[in-house]
Coordinates of C-alpha atoms and ligand atoms in Angstrom, one line a residue:
M1 CA 0.0 0.0 0.0
T2 CA 1.3 3.5 -0.8
S3 CA 2.0 5.5 2.2
S4 CA 0.3 8.8 2.4
H5 CA 3.4 10.2 4.2
L6 CA 6.9 10.7 3.3
L7 CA 8.5 10.0 6.6
S8 CA 11.2 7.5 5.5
I9 CA 12.9 6.3 2.4
N10 CA 10.8 3.2 2.8
D11 CA 7.6 5.1 2.2
L12 CA 8.4 4.9 -1.5
T13 CA 9.2 1.8 -3.5
A14 CA 12.4 1.7 -5.6
L15 CA 10.4 2.5 -8.7
Q16 CA 8.6 5.4 -7.0
A17 CA 11.9 6.8 -5.8
V18 CA 13.3 6.7 -9.4
H19 CA 10.1 8.3 -10.7
L20 CA 10.4 11.0 -8.1
I21 CA 13.9 11.8 -9.3
Q22 CA 12.9 11.7 -12.8
R23 CA 10.0 14.0 -12.1
A24 CA 12.4 16.5 -10.4
F25 CA 14.6 16.4 -13.5
E26 CA 11.4 17.1 -15.7
L27 CA 10.4 20.0 -13.5
K28 CA 13.9 21.4 -13.7
Q29 CA 13.5 21.7 -17.5
K30 CA 10.2 23.6 -17.3
N31 CA 9.5 27.3 -17.2
W32 CA 7.5 28.9 -14.4
N33 CA 4.4 29.2 -16.5
E34 CA 4.5 25.4 -17.2
Y35 CA 4.3 24.3 -13.6
P36 CA 1.1 22.7 -12.3
S37 CA -0.9 24.7 -9.8
Y38 CA -1.8 23.3 -6.4
H39 CA -3.5 26.4 -5.0
H40 CA -6.1 24.5 -3.3
H41 CA -3.7 22.6 -1.0
P42 CA -2.9 24.7 2.0
T43 CA 0.3 23.4 3.5
A44 CA 2.2 24.3 6.7
T45 CA 5.8 24.1 7.8
L46 CA 6.7 23.2 11.5
F47 CA 10.4 23.5 12.0
Y48 CA 11.6 22.7 15.6
E49 CA 15.2 22.8 14.6
N50 CA 17.3 25.3 12.6
S51 CA 17.3 25.2 8.8
T52 CA 18.3 27.3 5.9
R53 CA 18.3 25.0 2.8
T54 CA 15.5 22.6 3.7
L55 CA 13.1 25.1 4.9
M56 CA 13.7 27.7 2.1
S57 CA 13.8 25.1 -0.7
F58 CA 10.4 23.8 0.4
Q59 CA 9.2 27.4 0.4
A60 CA 10.7 27.9 -3.1
A61 CA 9.1 24.6 -4.3
A62 CA 5.7 25.6 -2.9
Q63 CA 6.0 29.0 -4.7
R64 CA 6.6 27.4 -8.0
L65 CA 3.6 25.2 -7.5
S66 CA 1.3 28.0 -6.4
L67 CA 0.8 26.1 -3.2
P68 CA -0.2 28.3 -0.2
L69 CA 2.4 27.7 2.5
S70 CA 2.2 29.0 6.0
A71 CA 4.9 28.6 8.6
L72 CA 4.2 28.0 12.3
N73 CA 6.7 29.9 14.3
T74 CA 7.6 27.0 16.6
Q75 CA 9.6 29.4 18.9
V76 CA 6.4 31.1 20.0
S77 CA 3.8 28.3 19.4
S78 CA 1.4 27.1 22.0
E79 CA 3.6 24.0 22.5
K80 CA 5.6 26.4 24.7
K81 CA 2.4 26.6 26.8
G82 CA 2.2 22.8 27.2
E83 CA 0.2 21.8 24.1
S84 CA 1.2 18.5 22.8
F85 CA 2.7 17.8 19.3
L86 CA -0.4 15.7 18.4
D87 CA -2.8 18.5 19.5
T88 CA -1.0 21.0 17.4
L89 CA -1.2 18.8 14.3
K90 CA -5.0 18.3 15.0
N91 CA -5.5 22.0 15.3
L92 CA -3.7 22.7 12.0
H93 CA -5.9 20.0 10.4
A94 CA -9.0 21.8 11.8
M95 CA -7.9 25.0 10.0
G96 CA -7.7 23.1 6.7
F97 CA -4.0 22.3 6.5
R98 CA -3.7 18.9 4.9
S99 CA 0.1 18.6 4.1
L100 CA 2.6 19.3 6.9
I101 CA 6.3 19.6 6.4
I102 CA 8.0 18.9 9.7
R103 CA 11.5 19.0 11.1
H104 CA 11.8 17.6 14.6
P105 CA 14.6 17.0 17.0
A106 CA 13.3 13.6 18.2
N107 CA 13.9 10.3 16.4
D108 CA 10.6 9.2 14.7
P109 CA 8.2 11.5 16.7
Y110 CA 5.4 10.2 14.4
Q111 CA 5.3 6.6 15.6
T112 CA 3.3 7.2 18.7
I113 CA 0.9 9.8 17.2
L114 CA 0.0 8.7 13.7
D115 CA -2.8 6.4 14.8
D116 CA -4.5 9.3 16.4
C117 CA -3.9 11.8 13.6
P118 CA -6.6 12.6 11.2
K119 CA -6.3 10.2 8.3
D120 CA -6.3 12.9 5.6
I121 CA -3.1 14.6 7.0
H122 CA 0.0 14.0 5.0
I123 CA 3.4 14.6 6.6
I124 CA 6.8 15.1 4.9
N125 CA 9.7 14.5 7.2
A126 CA 12.2 17.4 6.7
G127 CA 14.6 15.7 9.2
D128 CA 13.9 13.9 12.5
G129 CA 16.6 13.7 15.1
Q130 CA 19.3 11.2 14.1
N131 CA 16.8 9.2 12.2
E132 CA 15.9 10.2 8.6
H133 CA 16.0 13.0 6.1
P134 CA 14.5 11.3 3.0
T135 CA 14.2 14.4 0.8
Q136 CA 17.9 15.1 1.3
A137 CA 18.8 11.6 0.3
W138 CA 16.6 11.8 -2.9
L139 CA 18.1 15.1 -3.9
D140 CA 21.6 13.7 -3.2
M141 CA 20.8 10.8 -5.5
M142 CA 19.4 13.2 -8.1
T143 CA 22.7 15.1 -8.1
I144 CA 24.8 11.9 -8.5
M145 CA 22.4 10.7 -11.3
H146 CA 22.8 14.0 -13.0
Q147 CA 26.5 13.1 -13.6
H148 CA 26.1 9.3 -13.5
P149 CA 22.6 8.2 -14.8
E150 CA 23.5 4.7 -13.8
P151 CA 24.9 4.9 -10.4
Q152 CA 24.9 1.2 -9.5
H153 CA 28.6 0.5 -9.7
L154 CA 29.9 3.8 -8.2
K155 CA 32.1 3.8 -5.2
I156 CA 30.4 6.3 -2.9
T157 CA 32.1 7.4 0.3
L158 CA 30.6 9.2 3.2
V159 CA 33.0 10.9 5.6
G160 CA 32.5 12.5 9.0
D161 CA 30.0 12.1 11.9
I162 CA 28.2 9.2 10.5
R163 CA 26.8 8.0 13.8
H164 CA 24.6 11.1 14.4
S165 CA 23.8 11.8 10.8
R166 CA 20.2 11.4 9.5
V167 CA 21.5 12.2 6.1
A168 CA 23.9 9.2 6.2
H169 CA 21.1 7.0 7.5
S170 CA 18.6 7.9 4.8
F171 CA 21.2 7.7 2.1
Q172 CA 22.2 4.2 3.0
K173 CA 18.6 3.1 2.9
L174 CA 18.2 4.6 -0.6
A175 CA 21.5 3.1 -1.8
H176 CA 20.2 -0.2 -0.6
Q177 CA 16.8 0.2 -2.2
L178 CA 18.3 1.1 -5.5
H179 CA 20.9 -1.7 -5.5
L180 CA 23.9 0.5 -5.4
Q181 CA 27.2 -0.8 -4.1
P182 CA 27.3 -0.5 -0.3
P183 CA 28.7 3.0 0.4
V184 CA 31.9 3.3 2.4
M185 CA 31.4 5.1 5.7
V186 CA 34.6 6.8 7.0
A187 CA 34.4 8.0 10.6
P188 CA 36.6 8.1 13.7
K189 CA 35.8 5.1 16.0
I190 CA 33.9 7.5 18.3
W191 CA 31.4 8.3 15.5
K192 CA 31.2 4.9 14.1
P193 CA 27.5 4.1 13.3
E194 CA 26.0 2.0 16.0
A195 CA 24.5 -0.2 13.3
L196 CA 25.1 0.1 9.6
V197 CA 22.0 -0.1 7.4
Y198 CA 23.9 -0.7 4.3
G199 CA 27.6 -0.1 3.9
Q200 CA 31.0 -0.8 5.4
W201 CA 32.8 1.3 8.0
T202 CA 36.5 2.2 8.0
E203 CA 38.3 4.7 10.2
H204 CA 41.0 5.3 7.4
L205 CA 40.2 8.2 5.2
K206 CA 42.7 7.1 2.5
E207 CA 41.0 3.7 2.2
G208 CA 37.6 5.4 1.8
L209 CA 38.8 7.9 -0.7
E210 CA 40.9 5.6 -3.0
D211 CA 39.1 5.3 -6.3
A212 CA 35.9 6.9 -5.0
D213 CA 33.5 8.4 -7.6
V214 CA 31.5 10.4 -5.1
I215 CA 32.5 11.8 -1.8
M216 CA 29.9 13.1 0.6
M217 CA 31.3 15.1 3.5
L218 CA 29.1 15.4 6.6
R219 CA 29.1 18.1 9.3
V220 CA 30.0 17.3 12.8
Q221 CA 26.5 17.2 14.6
N222 CA 27.7 19.3 17.6
E223 CA 24.2 19.8 18.9
R224 CA 23.7 16.0 19.2
L225 CA 27.0 15.0 20.7
L226 CA 27.0 13.7 24.3
E227 CA 30.0 14.8 26.4
H228 CA 32.0 11.5 25.9
E229 CA 31.5 11.8 22.1
Q230 CA 33.3 15.1 21.7
L231 CA 36.4 15.2 19.6
D232 CA 39.0 17.9 19.1
L233 CA 38.0 19.5 15.8
T234 CA 41.6 20.4 14.8
T235 CA 42.7 16.8 15.1
F236 CA 39.5 15.8 13.3
H237 CA 40.3 18.2 10.5
Q238 CA 43.9 16.8 10.2
N239 CA 42.6 13.3 9.9
Y240 CA 39.4 13.6 8.1
G241 CA 39.0 17.1 6.7
L242 CA 38.9 17.1 2.9
T243 CA 41.7 19.1 1.5
R244 CA 42.8 19.5 -2.1
Q245 CA 45.7 17.1 -1.4
K246 CA 43.5 14.4 0.1
L247 CA 41.0 14.7 -2.7
T248 CA 43.8 13.5 -5.1
W249 CA 43.3 10.0 -3.6
A250 CA 39.9 9.7 -5.2
K251 CA 39.1 9.4 -8.9
P252 CA 40.3 12.5 -10.9
N253 CA 36.8 13.8 -11.4
A254 CA 35.2 12.6 -8.2
M255 CA 32.1 14.5 -7.2
V256 CA 32.3 16.3 -3.8
L257 CA 28.9 16.5 -2.1
H258 CA 27.8 18.0 1.2
P259 CA 24.2 18.5 2.5
G260 CA 25.2 21.8 4.2
P261 CA 25.6 23.7 6.3
I262 CA 29.4 23.4 5.7
N263 CA 31.8 24.2 8.4
R264 CA 34.8 25.5 6.5
G265 CA 38.1 24.3 7.9
V266 CA 36.5 21.5 9.9
E267 CA 35.2 18.7 7.6
I268 CA 36.1 20.6 4.3
T269 CA 38.4 23.3 3.2
S270 CA 37.3 26.3 1.2
E271 CA 39.5 25.3 -1.6
V272 CA 37.5 22.0 -2.0
A273 CA 34.1 23.4 -1.1
D274 CA 34.5 26.2 -3.7
G275 CA 36.6 24.0 -6.1
P276 CA 35.9 22.6 -9.5
Q277 CA 34.8 19.2 -8.1
S278 CA 32.3 20.6 -5.7
W279 CA 28.6 19.9 -6.4
I280 CA 27.4 21.5 -3.2
L281 CA 25.4 24.3 -4.7
K282 CA 24.1 22.0 -7.4
Q283 CA 22.6 19.9 -4.6
V284 CA 20.9 23.0 -3.3
E285 CA 19.5 23.9 -6.7
H286 CA 18.2 20.2 -7.2
G287 CA 16.6 20.4 -3.8
V288 CA 13.9 22.8 -5.0
F289 CA 12.9 20.5 -7.9
L290 CA 13.1 17.4 -5.8
R291 CA 10.9 19.0 -3.2
M292 CA 8.4 20.1 -5.9
A293 CA 8.2 16.5 -6.9
A294 CA 7.8 15.3 -3.3
L295 CA 5.0 17.8 -2.7
E296 CA 3.3 16.8 -5.9
H297 CA 3.6 13.1 -4.9
L298 CA 2.1 13.8 -1.5
I299 CA -0.8 15.7 -2.9
Q300 CA -1.6 13.1 -5.5
S301 CA -1.4 10.1 -3.2
G302 CA -3.4 12.2 -0.7
S303 CA -6.2 12.8 -3.2
N304 CA -6.2 9.0 -4.0
S305 CA -6.5 8.0 -0.4
I306 CA -9.4 10.3 0.6
Ligands
LIG1 C1 21.4 18.4 7.3 C2 20.3 18.1 8.4 O1 19.7 19.1 8.8 O2 20.3 17.0 8.7 N1 21.2 19.7 6.6 C3 20.3 19.9 5.7 O3 19.1 19.5 5.8 N2 20.7 20.3 4.5 C4 22.7 18.2 7.7 C5 23.3 18.9 8.8 O4 22.6 19.6 9.6 O5 24.5 18.7 9.1

């Protein structure tokens, strides 16, 4: 059964994921006057964590689809007065909002409330704790497929704070679903993932970078680190930061990706982030089209389910 939410990579089949990415490429080719209009689908964003790219690219996507988008200011919402998350969603539903785009600090905050949510509410997960960030994984894959339409045999290496990264988590699920080679996860022992969904771990950057076609650098998730998980960032940069010299270990035209925000001089140097192999801003550009396709998917699956 098709899920009426996009909470996880697993809410789409492999075929649907490929269609979503293809649709995003299609939308990228269109002019503004050729976009479909979804003006009758009031949508709300609820961001309980900071965001620039994800929030604004959903807004940009909604604008292009003529979709009325309202943002709940979660800093001053009634949850600060003790209202529950579920009650907040029910109230937004009562106002007519049917699609909700939510970023939440907890891992899978939906599990306990979905049964009690109105059935015609559709949620897009814009990142939940250390759990998932599906639209980021789809846009990362879109960017890889822009350069490598058949990504199955690529060596893809993720580097950094893998343990706390919802981006890495969703990407592994998607790589598995699409039958890609298991990605290589490079992280110091302390940030080794507790359980690998799909991939192999090494603490040696050189091993991970050698012959890599795609390198995805990840930010240190400072806001999620427990005291015993802290690492000296200068040492981290020396051992794991991507510099121009270390980039030569990978294939000559290896793509450098990063979901952002980048911390220059920590996981990546400016030379690499702004260099010829960087696809970082292309990811951001693709994010708008991928999120248009995701909103469209949700609206269409929603109208089928009512
Ligand atoms: C990521 C996130 O929020 O998970 N950023 C994003 O959405 N582009 C990665 C991060 O914060 O490091």
